[in-house]
Structures are given as C-alpha cells and as structure tokens.
Amino acid sequence: MRYTLPKPHRQHPVVLEMDAQRAASAQLRVADWITAFAGSMNFVYLHIAIFTIWMVFFEPKPWPTLTLVVSLEAIFLSTFVMIGQNRQAAFQQAKADHDFTEQELELKTNTDITREIDRLTTELHQRLLSQAGRSAAPPR
C-alpha cells in the first residue's frame, strides 16, 4: 500500500489579491465578520432569545422601543448585505477579467502554434514532393 501526499491547493490570483486586501483593511474584516454572523443561525437564535426576553420582561405591549430597535437593525443589516453583495460582485468581475485575459493569451498562443504547425507541415510536404520529383526523374 502506497501513501501519497495530497497536492497543495492552488489559489486563483484574484482570490489571493482579495485576501490581501481584506488582511490590509480592518473595515473589510469587520464587514465580513458582521455579514458572516448576520447570515448564521446563531444570529437567529440570539435574536429570538433577546426579543423574547425584551417582550416578556422589559416592555409593555405593543413594544414601541423594540420596534424602533428592530427597524434600525434592519437598516444596518441591509447595508451590510449590500456591502457583501458589492464585494462579491467586484470579486466576480475581477475573476472574470483575469480569466478572460488568460484565455485570450492562451488562444493567441494556440493560434500561433497552429500557424507554425501549418507552416512546418507545408514546408515538409513541399520538400517531400521535391525529393520524390527528383528521384522519379529519369537519369541523364
């Protein structure tokens, strides 16, 4: 039985660039953390607990302060969602631009190689025909 080491996972250059930007900016790290937390079930459970305690123990009906707090929180959370969407769109665009550039370069290289193969094949064909013509000609 033979054990092989796993190959190291290579990252896309755009992913590496975005990671470097995130590491350099505290604002981006905070926005990522808030977006990740707000999109988790822990966020939902925490809000269920806080709102239940607030409604039952701290505020009489119809909970005007709670309504204000929840509305303000929704405004901020929607902003963080838009920040996350904008960053994701920028990432996708940067990745698409990088991939397009790489594919264009590969296409150009493949086209150049194909043209060179065609040129060499034509040259080889002509040499073979000229050698066959010389050998088929009657000696003088």
PDB file of C-alpha atoms in Angstrom:
ATOM      1  CA  MET A   1       0.000   0.000   0.000  1.00  0.00           C
ATOM      2  CA  ARG A   2       1.398   3.327  -1.053  1.00  0.00           C
ATOM      3  CA  TYR A   3       0.658   6.652   0.598  1.00  0.00           C
ATOM      4  CA  THR A   4       0.770   9.785  -1.499  1.00  0.00           C
ATOM      5  CA  LEU A   5       0.801  13.271  -0.127  1.00  0.00           C
ATOM      6  CA  PRO A   6      -2.073  15.491  -1.196  1.00  0.00           C
ATOM      7  CA  LYS A   7      -1.191  18.105  -3.756  1.00  0.00           C
ATOM      8  CA  PRO A   8      -1.172  21.631  -2.367  1.00  0.00           C
ATOM      9  CA  HIS A   9      -4.311  23.579  -3.222  1.00  0.00           C
ATOM     10  CA  ARG A  10      -3.507  26.473  -5.512  1.00  0.00           C
ATOM     11  CA  GLN A  11      -5.497  29.669  -5.146  1.00  0.00           C
ATOM     12  CA  HIS A  12      -6.776  31.778  -8.016  1.00  0.00           C
ATOM     13  CA  PRO A  13      -4.727  35.007  -8.297  1.00  0.00           C
ATOM     14  CA  VAL A  14      -7.853  37.111  -7.760  1.00  0.00           C
ATOM     15  CA  VAL A  15      -8.616  35.212  -4.548  1.00  0.00           C
ATOM     16  CA  LEU A  16      -5.098  35.898  -3.326  1.00  0.00           C
ATOM     17  CA  GLU A  17      -5.458  39.594  -4.173  1.00  0.00           C
ATOM     18  CA  MET A  18      -8.827  39.864  -2.379  1.00  0.00           C
ATOM     19  CA  ASP A  19      -7.392  38.082   0.659  1.00  0.00           C
ATOM     20  CA  ALA A  20      -4.520  40.576   0.730  1.00  0.00           C
ATOM     21  CA  GLN A  21      -6.967  43.499   0.525  1.00  0.00           C
ATOM     22  CA  ARG A  22      -9.037  42.013   3.350  1.00  0.00           C
ATOM     23  CA  ALA A  23      -5.949  41.481   5.503  1.00  0.00           C
ATOM     24  CA  ALA A  24      -4.876  45.094   4.945  1.00  0.00           C
ATOM     25  CA  SER A  25      -8.232  46.654   5.860  1.00  0.00           C
ATOM     26  CA  ALA A  26      -9.809  46.434   9.304  1.00  0.00           C
ATOM     27  CA  GLN A  27     -13.074  47.782   7.861  1.00  0.00           C
ATOM     28  CA  LEU A  28     -13.309  44.900   5.396  1.00  0.00           C
ATOM     29  CA  ARG A  29     -12.595  42.345   8.102  1.00  0.00           C
ATOM     30  CA  VAL A  30     -15.302  43.845  10.353  1.00  0.00           C
ATOM     31  CA  ALA A  31     -17.792  43.965   7.467  1.00  0.00           C
ATOM     32  CA  ASP A  32     -17.010  40.335   6.606  1.00  0.00           C
ATOM     33  CA  TRP A  33     -17.436  39.274  10.224  1.00  0.00           C
ATOM     34  CA  ILE A  34     -20.768  41.089  10.589  1.00  0.00           C
ATOM     35  CA  THR A  35     -22.040  39.729   7.276  1.00  0.00           C
ATOM     36  CA  ALA A  36     -20.988  36.194   8.185  1.00  0.00           C
ATOM     37  CA  PHE A  37     -22.538  36.426  11.656  1.00  0.00           C
ATOM     38  CA  ALA A  38     -25.763  38.042  10.414  1.00  0.00           C
ATOM     39  CA  GLY A  39     -26.143  35.204   7.907  1.00  0.00           C
ATOM     40  CA  SER A  40     -25.832  32.463  10.516  1.00  0.00           C
ATOM     41  CA  MET A  41     -28.307  30.522  12.622  1.00  0.00           C
ATOM     42  CA  ASN A  42     -26.543  31.789  15.759  1.00  0.00           C
ATOM     43  CA  PHE A  43     -27.735  35.277  14.788  1.00  0.00           C
ATOM     44  CA  VAL A  44     -31.308  33.990  14.501  1.00  0.00           C
ATOM     45  CA  TYR A  45     -31.161  32.166  17.847  1.00  0.00           C
ATOM     46  CA  LEU A  46     -29.655  35.189  19.583  1.00  0.00           C
ATOM     47  CA  HIS A  47     -32.413  37.432  18.253  1.00  0.00           C
ATOM     48  CA  ILE A  48     -35.139  35.001  19.223  1.00  0.00           C
ATOM     49  CA  ALA A  49     -33.773  34.946  22.780  1.00  0.00           C
ATOM     50  CA  ILE A  50     -33.237  38.717  23.061  1.00  0.00           C
ATOM     51  CA  PHE A  51     -36.608  39.648  21.562  1.00  0.00           C
ATOM     52  CA  THR A  52     -38.458  37.116  23.698  1.00  0.00           C
ATOM     53  CA  ILE A  53     -36.815  38.393  26.886  1.00  0.00           C
ATOM     54  CA  TRP A  54     -37.421  42.007  25.848  1.00  0.00           C
ATOM     55  CA  MET A  55     -41.108  41.441  25.006  1.00  0.00           C
ATOM     56  CA  VAL A  56     -41.863  39.375  28.092  1.00  0.00           C
ATOM     57  CA  PHE A  57     -39.882  41.202  30.777  1.00  0.00           C
ATOM     58  CA  PHE A  58     -38.901  44.720  29.765  1.00  0.00           C
ATOM     59  CA  GLU A  59     -41.519  46.446  27.670  1.00  0.00           C
ATOM     60  CA  PRO A  60     -45.293  46.601  27.779  1.00  0.00           C
ATOM     61  CA  LYS A  61     -47.307  45.977  24.672  1.00  0.00           C
ATOM     62  CA  PRO A  62     -47.114  46.966  21.757  1.00  0.00           C
ATOM     63  CA  TRP A  63     -43.310  47.179  22.183  1.00  0.00           C
ATOM     64  CA  PRO A  64     -42.562  50.609  20.643  1.00  0.00           C
ATOM     65  CA  THR A  65     -38.867  50.653  21.615  1.00  0.00           C
ATOM     66  CA  LEU A  66     -38.347  47.134  20.332  1.00  0.00           C
ATOM     67  CA  THR A  67     -39.930  48.128  17.022  1.00  0.00           C
ATOM     68  CA  LEU A  68     -37.539  51.076  16.749  1.00  0.00           C
ATOM     69  CA  VAL A  69     -34.509  48.915  17.578  1.00  0.00           C
ATOM     70  CA  VAL A  70     -35.512  46.213  15.102  1.00  0.00           C
ATOM     71  CA  SER A  71     -36.084  48.811  12.360  1.00  0.00           C
ATOM     72  CA  LEU A  72     -32.672  50.379  12.947  1.00  0.00           C
ATOM     73  CA  GLU A  73     -31.048  46.960  12.982  1.00  0.00           C
ATOM     74  CA  ALA A  74     -32.746  46.096   9.674  1.00  0.00           C
ATOM     75  CA  ILE A  75     -31.371  49.287   8.124  1.00  0.00           C
ATOM     76  CA  PHE A  76     -27.820  48.463   9.199  1.00  0.00           C
ATOM     77  CA  LEU A  77     -28.078  44.794   8.266  1.00  0.00           C
ATOM     78  CA  SER A  78     -29.384  45.634   4.804  1.00  0.00           C
ATOM     79  CA  THR A  79     -26.383  47.941   4.395  1.00  0.00           C
ATOM     80  CA  PHE A  80     -24.026  45.117   5.326  1.00  0.00           C
ATOM     81  CA  VAL A  81     -25.817  42.798   2.907  1.00  0.00           C
ATOM     82  CA  MET A  82     -25.307  45.359   0.129  1.00  0.00           C
ATOM     83  CA  ILE A  83     -21.649  45.754   1.109  1.00  0.00           C
ATOM     84  CA  GLY A  84     -21.237  41.983   0.888  1.00  0.00           C
ATOM     85  CA  GLN A  85     -23.022  41.862  -2.472  1.00  0.00           C
ATOM     86  CA  ASN A  86     -20.896  44.692  -3.859  1.00  0.00           C
ATOM     87  CA  ARG A  87     -17.702  42.999  -2.711  1.00  0.00           C
ATOM     88  CA  GLN A  88     -18.851  39.677  -4.176  1.00  0.00           C
ATOM     89  CA  ALA A  89     -19.714  41.376  -7.483  1.00  0.00           C
ATOM     90  CA  ALA A  90     -16.295  43.087  -7.539  1.00  0.00           C
ATOM     91  CA  PHE A  91     -14.622  39.738  -6.853  1.00  0.00           C
ATOM     92  CA  GLN A  92     -16.577  38.004  -9.618  1.00  0.00           C
ATOM     93  CA  GLN A  93     -15.759  40.804 -12.067  1.00  0.00           C
ATOM     94  CA  ALA A  94     -12.056  40.731 -11.197  1.00  0.00           C
ATOM     95  CA  LYS A  95     -12.011  36.950 -11.571  1.00  0.00           C
ATOM     96  CA  ALA A  96     -13.857  37.127 -14.896  1.00  0.00           C
ATOM     97  CA  ASP A  97     -11.454  39.805 -16.172  1.00  0.00           C
ATOM     98  CA  HIS A  98      -8.440  37.728 -15.131  1.00  0.00           C
ATOM     99  CA  ASP A  99      -9.855  34.573 -16.698  1.00  0.00           C
ATOM    100  CA  PHE A 100     -10.710  36.431 -19.918  1.00  0.00           C
ATOM    101  CA  THR A 101      -7.170  37.806 -20.176  1.00  0.00           C
ATOM    102  CA  GLU A 102      -5.667  34.366 -19.561  1.00  0.00           C
ATOM    103  CA  GLN A 103      -7.980  32.726 -22.102  1.00  0.00           C
ATOM    104  CA  GLU A 104      -7.173  35.359 -24.715  1.00  0.00           C
ATOM    105  CA  LEU A 105      -3.455  34.784 -24.151  1.00  0.00           C
ATOM    106  CA  GLU A 106      -3.944  31.025 -24.413  1.00  0.00           C
ATOM    107  CA  LEU A 107      -5.990  31.444 -27.598  1.00  0.00           C
ATOM    108  CA  LYS A 108      -3.272  33.636 -29.130  1.00  0.00           C
ATOM    109  CA  THR A 109      -0.598  31.113 -28.169  1.00  0.00           C
ATOM    110  CA  ASN A 110      -2.626  28.216 -29.579  1.00  0.00           C
ATOM    111  CA  THR A 111      -3.272  30.155 -32.786  1.00  0.00           C
ATOM    112  CA  ASP A 112       0.450  30.905 -33.162  1.00  0.00           C
ATOM    113  CA  ILE A 113       1.317  27.255 -32.550  1.00  0.00           C
ATOM    114  CA  THR A 114      -1.307  26.108 -35.065  1.00  0.00           C
ATOM    115  CA  ARG A 115       0.018  28.511 -37.697  1.00  0.00           C
ATOM    116  CA  GLU A 116       3.583  27.327 -37.089  1.00  0.00           C
ATOM    117  CA  ILE A 117       2.495  23.682 -37.374  1.00  0.00           C
ATOM    118  CA  ASP A 118       0.722  24.517 -40.635  1.00  0.00           C
ATOM    119  CA  ARG A 119       3.821  26.307 -41.971  1.00  0.00           C
ATOM    120  CA  LEU A 120       6.115  23.428 -40.997  1.00  0.00           C
ATOM    121  CA  THR A 121       3.735  20.829 -42.429  1.00  0.00           C
ATOM    122  CA  THR A 122       3.509  22.735 -45.720  1.00  0.00           C
ATOM    123  CA  GLU A 123       7.285  23.077 -45.871  1.00  0.00           C
ATOM    124  CA  LEU A 124       7.775  19.385 -45.118  1.00  0.00           C
ATOM    125  CA  HIS A 125       5.200  18.440 -47.733  1.00  0.00           C
ATOM    126  CA  GLN A 126       6.946  20.564 -50.362  1.00  0.00           C
ATOM    127  CA  ARG A 127      10.338  19.025 -49.513  1.00  0.00           C
ATOM    128  CA  LEU A 128       8.910  15.524 -49.826  1.00  0.00           C
ATOM    129  CA  LEU A 129       7.337  16.373 -53.173  1.00  0.00           C
ATOM    130  CA  SER A 130      10.586  17.859 -54.494  1.00  0.00           C
ATOM    131  CA  GLN A 131      12.571  14.804 -53.328  1.00  0.00           C
ATOM    132  CA  ALA A 132      10.016  12.477 -54.919  1.00  0.00           C
ATOM    133  CA  GLY A 133      10.185  14.507 -58.156  1.00  0.00           C
ATOM    134  CA  ARG A 134      13.992  14.262 -58.247  1.00  0.00           C
ATOM    135  CA  SER A 135      14.035  10.543 -57.605  1.00  0.00           C
ATOM    136  CA  ALA A 136      11.314   9.881 -60.210  1.00  0.00           C
ATOM    137  CA  ALA A 137      13.067  11.872 -62.936  1.00  0.00           C
ATOM    138  CA  PRO A 138      14.954   9.679 -65.447  1.00  0.00           C
ATOM    139  CA  PRO A 139      18.698   9.830 -65.105  1.00  0.00           C
ATOM    140  CA  ARG A 140      20.594  11.667 -67.887  1.00  0.00           C
TER     141      ARG A 140
END
